[in-house]
Amino acid sequence: MARRIGILGGTFNPVHIAHLRGALEVAEQLALDELRLIPSARPPHRTAPQATAEQRLAMVQLAVEREPRLAVDDRELRRDKPSFTIDTLESLRGELAADDQLFLLLGWDAFCGLPTWQRWAELLQHCHILVLQRPDADSEAPEALRDLLAARSVNDPQGLVGPSGQIAFVWQTPLAVSATQIRHLLAEGRSVRFLVPDAVLAYIQTHGLYRGQTDS
Ligand code: ATP
């Protein structure tokens, strides 16, 4: 029987409740067999994160350890090259059966940035794309994505058929939380309790992460 695997990539700097709640809700709504959070090593489009890759990974592991529907995949941290999503998809596909369904979760902001991604037109050969609404984001899709949306989007995420090739928007509890906000709060010496799981908060405190930083 075909498996249904979801993946959510990100810098997770740090992982927070919107990542986790969104991932869990999608896993439930779409009856996924597994949803993997994939921390990126050297994000090609972002300035370097302040926590090390190992620390970001450790926080994601702590965040999911008591939730059986969520898992961590560290393959992008094990690569010595920049972690392009297309490479990750090809690598995952190499491990799956041909009819397994792969769902790439993207927040709306990440989805809008798709046309700048390496070999982005090939992504849908390997996966379906699930777009998560993000309450803190703009609402217009960029011009470059309009044709793709017209050709590939389906209204109901339950209606995604086959191993790859379609786009659907998924509802999740709107949570206007960002890692940037969390880093800013910590830099100001303020609490981030309830924005991250307690285990992640304890890790941040133990390792003195994100203190006194002024960048975004
Ligand atoms: P930063 O503030 O550092 O840019 P972030 O909070 O956006 O970080 P990322 O690790 O960059 O977190 O996000 C990973 C994925 O999760 C992206 O696809 C992003 O769009 C999505 N995401 C992050 N926060 C939310 C949110 N509040 N609601 C929905 N999706 C989100």
Coordinates of N, CA and C in Angstrom, one line a residue, residues 12-195:
F12 N 14.3 26.5 11.2 CA 14.0 26.1 12.6 C 14.9 26.8 13.6
N13 N 15.0 28.1 13.5 CA 16.0 28.8 14.3 C 15.3 29.8 15.2
P14 N 14.6 29.4 16.2 CA 14.3 28.0 16.6 C 13.0 27.5 16.1
V15 N 12.8 26.1 16.2 CA 11.5 25.6 15.9 C 10.4 26.2 16.9
H16 N 9.2 26.4 16.4 CA 8.2 27.0 17.3 C 6.8 26.4 17.1
I17 N 5.9 26.9 17.9 CA 4.6 26.2 17.9 C 3.8 26.3 16.5
A18 N 4.1 27.3 15.7 CA 3.4 27.3 14.4 C 3.9 26.2 13.5
H19 N 5.2 26.0 13.5 CA 5.8 24.8 12.8 C 5.1 23.5 13.2
L20 N 5.1 23.4 14.5 CA 4.7 22.1 15.1 C 3.2 21.8 15.0
R21 N 2.4 22.9 15.3 CA 1.0 22.8 15.2 C 0.5 22.6 13.7
G22 N 1.1 23.4 12.9 CA 0.8 23.2 11.4 C 1.2 21.8 10.9
A23 N 2.3 21.3 11.3 CA 2.7 20.0 10.9 C 1.8 18.9 11.4
L24 N 1.4 19.0 12.6 CA 0.5 18.0 13.3 C -0.9 18.1 12.6
E25 N -1.4 19.3 12.4 CA -2.7 19.4 11.8 C -2.7 18.9 10.4
V26 N -1.7 19.1 9.6 CA -1.7 18.6 8.3 C -1.5 17.1 8.3
A27 N -0.7 16.6 9.2 CA -0.6 15.1 9.3 C -1.9 14.4 9.6
E28 N -2.7 15.1 10.5 CA -4.0 14.5 10.9 C -5.0 14.7 9.7
Q29 N -5.1 15.9 9.2 CA -6.1 16.2 8.1 C -5.9 15.3 6.9
L30 N -4.6 15.0 6.6 CA -4.3 14.3 5.4 C -4.0 12.8 5.7
A31 N -4.2 12.4 6.9 CA -3.9 11.0 7.3 C -2.5 10.6 6.8
L32 N -1.5 11.4 7.1 CA -0.2 11.0 6.7 C 0.4 9.9 7.5
D33 N 1.2 9.1 7.0 CA 1.8 8.0 7.8 C 3.0 8.6 8.6
E34 N 3.5 9.7 8.1 CA 4.7 10.3 8.8 C 4.8 11.7 8.3
L35 N 5.2 12.7 9.2 CA 5.6 14.0 8.7 C 7.0 14.3 9.3
R36 N 7.9 14.6 8.4 CA 9.3 14.8 8.8 C 9.6 16.3 8.7
L37 N 10.2 16.8 9.8 CA 10.7 18.1 9.8 C 12.2 18.0 9.4
I38 N 12.6 18.8 8.4 CA 13.9 18.7 7.8 C 14.7 20.0 8.0
P39 N 15.5 20.1 9.1 CA 16.3 21.4 9.2 C 17.3 21.5 8.1
S40 N 17.4 22.8 7.6 CA 18.3 23.0 6.5 C 19.7 23.4 7.0
A41 N 20.7 23.0 6.3 CA 22.1 23.2 6.8 C 22.6 24.6 6.5
R42 N 22.7 24.9 5.2 CA 23.1 26.3 4.8 C 22.0 26.8 3.9
P43 N 21.1 27.5 4.5 CA 19.9 27.9 3.7 C 20.5 28.8 2.6
P44 N 20.2 28.5 1.4 CA 20.7 29.3 0.3 C 20.2 30.7 0.2
H45 N 19.0 30.9 0.8 CA 18.3 32.2 0.6 C 18.3 33.0 1.9
R46 N 19.0 32.6 2.9 CA 18.9 33.3 4.2 C 20.3 33.7 4.7
T47 N 20.3 34.6 5.6 CA 21.6 34.9 6.2 C 21.8 33.8 7.2
A48 N 23.0 33.6 7.6 CA 23.4 32.4 8.5 C 22.6 32.5 9.8
P49 N 22.0 31.4 10.2 CA 21.3 31.4 11.5 C 22.3 31.5 12.7
Q50 N 21.8 32.0 13.8 CA 22.7 32.2 14.9 C 23.0 31.0 15.7
A51 N 22.1 30.1 15.9 CA 22.4 28.8 16.5 C 23.1 27.9 15.5
T52 N 23.9 27.0 16.0 CA 24.6 26.1 15.1 C 23.6 25.1 14.5
A53 N 24.0 24.5 13.4 CA 23.1 23.5 12.8 C 22.8 22.4 13.8
E54 N 23.8 22.0 14.6 CA 23.5 20.9 15.6 C 22.5 21.4 16.7
Q55 N 22.6 22.6 17.1 CA 21.7 23.1 18.1 C 20.2 23.2 17.5
R56 N 20.1 23.7 16.3 CA 18.8 23.7 15.6 C 18.2 22.3 15.5
L57 N 19.1 21.4 15.1 CA 18.6 20.0 15.0 C 18.2 19.4 16.4
A58 N 19.0 19.7 17.4 CA 18.7 19.2 18.8 C 17.3 19.8 19.2
M59 N 17.0 21.0 18.9 CA 15.8 21.6 19.4 C 14.6 21.0 18.6
V60 N 14.8 20.7 17.3 CA 13.7 20.0 16.6 C 13.5 18.6 17.2
Q61 N 14.5 17.9 17.5 CA 14.4 16.6 18.1 C 13.7 16.6 19.4
L62 N 14.0 17.6 20.2 CA 13.3 17.7 21.5 C 11.8 18.0 21.3
A63 N 11.6 18.9 20.3 CA 10.2 19.3 20.1 C 9.3 18.1 19.7
V64 N 9.8 17.2 18.9 CA 8.9 16.1 18.4 C 9.0 14.8 19.2
E65 N 9.8 14.7 20.2 CA 10.1 13.4 20.7 C 8.9 12.7 21.4
R66 N 7.9 13.5 21.8 CA 6.7 12.8 22.3 C 5.6 12.8 21.4
E67 N 5.8 13.1 20.1 CA 4.7 13.2 19.2 C 5.0 12.2 18.1
P68 N 4.3 11.0 18.1 CA 4.6 9.9 17.2 C 4.3 10.3 15.7
R69 N 3.5 11.2 15.4 CA 3.2 11.5 14.0 C 4.3 12.4 13.4
L70 N 5.1 13.0 14.2 CA 6.2 13.9 13.7 C 7.5 13.2 13.9
A71 N 8.4 13.5 12.9 CA 9.8 12.9 13.0 C 10.7 14.0 12.5
V72 N 12.0 13.7 12.7 CA 13.1 14.6 12.2 C 13.9 13.9 11.2
D73 N 14.2 14.6 10.1 CA 15.1 14.0 9.1 C 16.3 14.9 9.0
D74 N 17.5 14.4 9.3 CA 18.7 15.3 9.3 C 19.5 15.2 8.1
R75 N 19.0 14.7 7.0 CA 19.8 14.5 5.8 C 20.4 15.8 5.2
E76 N 19.8 16.9 5.4 CA 20.4 18.2 4.9 C 21.6 18.6 5.7
L77 N 21.6 18.2 6.9 CA 22.7 18.5 7.8 C 23.9 17.6 7.6
R78 N 23.6 16.4 7.0 CA 24.7 15.5 6.7 C 25.3 15.7 5.3
R79 N 24.7 16.6 4.5 CA 25.3 16.9 3.2 C 26.4 18.0 3.4
D80 N 27.5 18.0 2.6 CA 28.5 19.0 2.7 C 28.3 20.1 1.6
K81 N 27.1 20.0 0.9 CA 26.8 21.0 -0.1 C 25.6 21.8 0.4
P82 N 25.3 23.0 -0.2 CA 24.1 23.7 0.1 C 22.8 22.8 0.0
S83 N 21.9 23.0 0.8 CA 20.7 22.1 0.9 C 19.6 22.7 0.0
F84 N 19.6 22.3 -1.2 CA 18.5 22.7 -2.1 C 17.4 21.7 -1.9
T85 N 16.1 22.2 -1.9 CA 15.0 21.3 -1.7 C 14.9 20.2 -2.8
I86 N 15.3 20.6 -4.0 CA 15.2 19.6 -5.1 C 16.1 18.4 -4.8
D87 N 17.3 18.6 -4.3 CA 18.2 17.6 -3.9 C 17.6 16.7 -2.8
T88 N 17.0 17.3 -1.9 CA 16.4 16.5 -0.8 C 15.2 15.7 -1.3
L89 N 14.4 16.2 -2.2 CA 13.3 15.4 -2.8 C 13.9 14.3 -3.6
E90 N 14.9 14.5 -4.4 CA 15.5 13.4 -5.1 C 16.1 12.3 -4.2
S91 N 16.7 12.8 -3.2 CA 17.2 11.8 -2.2 C 16.1 11.0 -1.5
L92 N 15.1 11.7 -1.1 CA 13.9 11.0 -0.5 C 13.3 10.0 -1.5
R93 N 13.1 10.5 -2.7 CA 12.4 9.6 -3.7 C 13.2 8.3 -3.9
G94 N 14.5 8.4 -3.8 CA 15.4 7.3 -3.9 C 15.1 6.2 -2.9
E95 N 14.5 6.6 -1.8 CA 14.2 5.7 -0.7 C 12.8 5.2 -0.7
L96 N 11.9 5.8 -1.5 CA 10.5 5.5 -1.4 C 10.1 4.6 -2.6
A97 N 8.9 3.9 -2.4 CA 8.3 3.2 -3.5 C 7.8 4.2 -4.5
A98 N 7.7 3.8 -5.8 CA 7.3 4.7 -6.8 C 5.9 5.3 -6.6
D99 N 5.0 4.5 -6.0 CA 3.6 5.1 -5.8 C 3.4 5.7 -4.4
D100 N 4.5 5.8 -3.6 CA 4.3 6.5 -2.3 C 4.1 8.0 -2.6
Q101 N 3.2 8.6 -1.8 CA 2.9 10.0 -2.0 C 3.8 10.9 -1.1
L102 N 4.3 11.9 -1.7 CA 5.2 12.8 -1.0 C 4.6 14.2 -1.0
F103 N 4.4 14.8 0.2 CA 3.8 16.1 0.3 C 4.8 17.1 0.9
L104 N 5.1 18.1 0.1 CA 6.0 19.2 0.6 C 5.2 20.3 1.2
L105 N 5.4 20.5 2.5 CA 4.6 21.6 3.1 C 5.4 22.9 3.0
L106 N 4.8 24.0 2.6 CA 5.4 25.3 2.5 C 4.5 26.3 3.1
G107 N 5.0 27.1 4.0 CA 4.3 28.3 4.4 C 4.1 29.2 3.2
W108 N 3.0 30.0 3.3 CA 2.7 30.9 2.1 C 3.9 31.7 1.7
D109 N 4.7 32.2 2.7 CA 5.8 33.1 2.3 C 6.9 32.3 1.6
A110 N 7.1 31.0 2.0 CA 8.1 30.2 1.3 C 7.6 29.8 -0.1
F111 N 6.3 29.5 -0.2 CA 5.7 29.2 -1.5 C 5.9 30.4 -2.5
C112 N 5.7 31.6 -2.0 CA 5.8 32.8 -2.9 C 7.2 32.9 -3.4
G113 N 8.2 32.4 -2.6 CA 9.6 32.5 -3.0 C 10.1 31.4 -3.9
L114 N 9.2 30.5 -4.2 CA 9.5 29.3 -5.0 C 10.3 29.6 -6.3
P115 N 9.9 30.7 -7.1 CA 10.5 30.9 -8.4 C 12.0 31.2 -8.2
T116 N 12.5 31.5 -7.0 CA 13.9 31.7 -6.9 C 14.7 30.5 -6.5
W117 N 14.0 29.4 -6.3 CA 14.6 28.1 -5.9 C 15.3 27.4 -7.0
Q118 N 16.3 26.7 -6.7 CA 17.1 25.9 -7.6 C 16.1 24.9 -8.3
R119 N 16.1 24.8 -9.6 CA 15.3 23.9 -10.4 C 13.9 23.7 -9.9
W120 N 13.3 24.9 -9.6 CA 12.0 24.9 -8.9 C 10.9 24.2 -9.8
A121 N 11.0 24.3 -11.1 CA 10.0 23.8 -12.0 C 9.9 22.3 -11.9
E122 N 11.0 21.6 -11.4 CA 11.0 20.2 -11.3 C 10.4 19.6 -10.0
L123 N 10.2 20.6 -9.0 CA 9.8 20.1 -7.7 C 8.5 19.2 -7.8
L124 N 7.6 19.6 -8.6 CA 6.3 18.8 -8.6 C 6.4 17.5 -9.3
Q125 N 7.6 17.2 -9.9 CA 7.8 15.8 -10.4 C 8.0 14.8 -9.3
H126 N 8.4 15.4 -8.1 CA 8.7 14.5 -7.0 C 7.7 14.5 -5.9
C127 N 6.9 15.6 -5.8 CA 6.0 15.7 -4.6 C 4.7 16.5 -5.0
H128 N 3.8 16.5 -4.1 CA 2.7 17.4 -4.2 C 3.1 18.6 -3.3
I129 N 2.5 19.8 -3.4 CA 2.9 20.9 -2.6 C 1.6 21.3 -1.8
L130 N 1.8 21.4 -0.5 CA 0.7 21.8 0.4 C 1.1 23.2 0.9
V131 N 0.3 24.2 0.7 CA 0.6 25.5 1.1 C -0.1 25.8 2.4
L132 N 0.6 26.2 3.4 CA 0.1 26.5 4.7 C -0.2 28.0 4.7
Q133 N -1.4 28.4 5.1 CA -1.6 29.8 5.3 C -0.8 30.4 6.4
R134 N -0.4 31.7 6.3 CA 0.4 32.3 7.3 C -0.2 33.6 7.6
P135 N -0.7 33.8 8.8 CA -1.5 35.1 9.1 C -0.7 36.3 8.9
D136 N 0.7 36.2 9.1 CA 1.5 37.4 9.0 C 2.0 37.7 7.6
A137 N 1.5 37.1 6.6 CA 2.0 37.2 5.2 C 1.1 38.0 4.3
D138 N 1.7 38.5 3.2 CA 0.9 39.1 2.1 C 0.0 38.1 1.4
S139 N -1.0 38.6 0.7 CA -1.9 37.6 0.1 C -1.8 37.4 -1.4
E140 N -1.1 38.2 -2.1 CA -0.9 38.1 -3.5 C 0.1 37.1 -3.9
A141 N -0.2 36.1 -4.8 CA 0.8 35.2 -5.3 C 1.6 36.0 -6.4
P142 N 2.9 35.7 -6.4 CA 3.7 36.4 -7.5 C 3.3 35.9 -8.9
E143 N 3.5 36.8 -9.8 CA 3.1 36.6 -11.2 C 3.6 35.2 -11.7
A144 N 4.9 34.9 -11.4 CA 5.6 33.7 -11.9 C 4.9 32.4 -11.4
L145 N 4.0 32.5 -10.4 CA 3.4 31.3 -9.9 C 1.9 31.2 -10.4
R146 N 1.4 32.2 -11.1 CA 0.0 32.2 -11.4 C -0.3 31.0 -12.4
D147 N 0.5 30.9 -13.4 CA 0.2 29.8 -14.4 C 0.3 28.4 -13.7
L148 N 1.3 28.3 -12.9 CA 1.5 27.0 -12.2 C 0.3 26.7 -11.3
L149 N -0.2 27.7 -10.6 CA -1.4 27.5 -9.7 C -2.6 27.2 -10.6
A150 N -2.7 27.9 -11.7 CA -3.9 27.6 -12.6 C -3.9 26.2 -13.1
A151 N -2.7 25.7 -13.4 CA -2.6 24.4 -14.0 C -2.6 23.2 -13.0
R152 N -2.1 23.5 -11.8 CA -1.8 22.4 -10.8 C -2.6 22.4 -9.5
S153 N -3.3 23.5 -9.2 CA -3.9 23.5 -7.9 C -5.3 22.8 -7.9
V154 N -5.5 22.1 -6.8 CA -6.8 21.5 -6.6 C -7.4 22.1 -5.3
N155 N -8.8 22.2 -5.3 CA -9.4 22.9 -4.1 C -9.3 22.1 -2.8
D156 N -9.4 20.8 -2.9 CA -9.5 20.0 -1.7 C -8.2 19.2 -1.5
P157 N -7.4 19.5 -0.5 CA -6.2 18.7 -0.3 C -6.4 17.2 -0.2
Q158 N -7.6 16.8 0.2 CA -7.9 15.4 0.2 C -8.0 14.8 -1.2
G159 N -8.1 15.7 -2.2 CA -8.2 15.3 -3.6 C -6.9 15.1 -4.3
L160 N -5.8 15.3 -3.6 CA -4.5 15.1 -4.3 C -4.3 13.6 -4.6
V161 N -4.1 13.3 -5.9 CA -4.0 11.9 -6.3 C -2.6 11.7 -6.8
G162 N -2.2 10.4 -6.7 CA -0.9 10.0 -7.3 C 0.3 10.4 -6.4
P163 N 1.5 10.1 -6.8 CA 2.6 10.3 -6.0 C 3.1 11.8 -5.9
S164 N 2.7 12.6 -6.9 CA 3.2 14.0 -7.0 C 2.4 14.8 -8.0
G165 N 2.8 16.1 -8.1 CA 2.3 16.9 -9.3 C 1.2 17.9 -9.0
Q166 N 0.6 18.0 -7.8 CA -0.4 18.9 -7.6 C -0.2 19.9 -6.4
I167 N -1.0 20.9 -6.3 CA -0.8 21.9 -5.3 C -2.2 22.1 -4.6
A168 N -2.2 22.1 -3.3 CA -3.4 22.4 -2.5 C -3.1 23.3 -1.4
F169 N -4.1 24.1 -1.0 CA -3.9 25.0 0.2 C -4.6 24.3 1.4
V170 N -3.9 24.3 2.5 CA -4.4 23.6 3.7 C -4.7 24.6 4.8
W171 N -5.8 24.4 5.5 CA -6.1 25.2 6.6 C -5.4 24.8 7.8
Q172 N -4.9 25.7 8.6 CA -4.4 25.3 9.9 C -4.7 26.5 10.8
T173 N -4.7 26.2 12.1 CA -5.0 27.2 13.1 C -4.0 28.4 12.9
P174 N -4.5 29.6 12.6 CA -3.6 30.7 12.3 C -2.8 31.0 13.5
L175 N -1.5 31.0 13.4 CA -0.6 31.4 14.5 C 0.5 32.3 14.0
A176 N 0.4 33.6 14.3 CA 1.3 34.6 13.8 C 2.6 34.6 14.6
V177 N 3.2 33.4 14.6 CA 4.5 33.3 15.4 C 5.6 33.1 14.3
S178 N 6.7 33.8 14.6 CA 7.9 33.5 13.7 C 9.1 33.4 14.6
A179 N 10.1 32.7 14.0 CA 11.4 32.5 14.7 C 12.0 33.9 14.9
T180 N 11.8 34.8 13.9 CA 12.4 36.1 14.1 C 11.9 36.8 15.3
Q181 N 10.6 36.7 15.5 CA 10.0 37.3 16.7 C 10.6 36.7 18.0
I182 N 10.8 35.4 18.0 CA 11.3 34.7 19.1 C 12.7 35.1 19.4
R183 N 13.5 35.2 18.4 CA 14.9 35.7 18.6 C 14.9 37.1 19.1
H184 N 14.0 37.9 18.6 CA 14.0 39.3 19.1 C 13.6 39.4 20.6
L185 N 12.6 38.6 20.9 CA 12.2 38.6 22.3 C 13.4 38.1 23.2
L186 N 14.0 37.1 22.8 CA 15.2 36.6 23.6 C 16.3 37.6 23.7
A187 N 16.5 38.3 22.6 CA 17.6 39.3 22.6 C 17.3 40.4 23.6
E188 N 16.0 40.7 23.7 CA 15.6 41.7 24.7 C 15.4 41.2 26.1
G189 N 15.8 39.9 26.3 CA 15.7 39.4 27.6 C 14.2 39.0 28.0
R190 N 13.3 38.9 27.1 CA 11.9 38.6 27.4 C 11.6 37.1 27.2
S191 N 10.5 36.7 27.8 CA 10.2 35.3 27.8 C 9.6 34.8 26.5
V192 N 9.9 33.6 26.1 CA 9.3 33.0 24.9 C 8.5 31.8 25.3
R193 N 8.2 31.7 26.6 CA 7.4 30.6 27.1 C 6.0 30.5 26.3
F194 N 5.6 29.3 26.0 CA 4.4 29.0 25.3 C 4.5 29.3 23.8
L195 N 5.6 29.9 23.3 CA 5.8 30.1 21.9 C 6.6 28.9 21.3

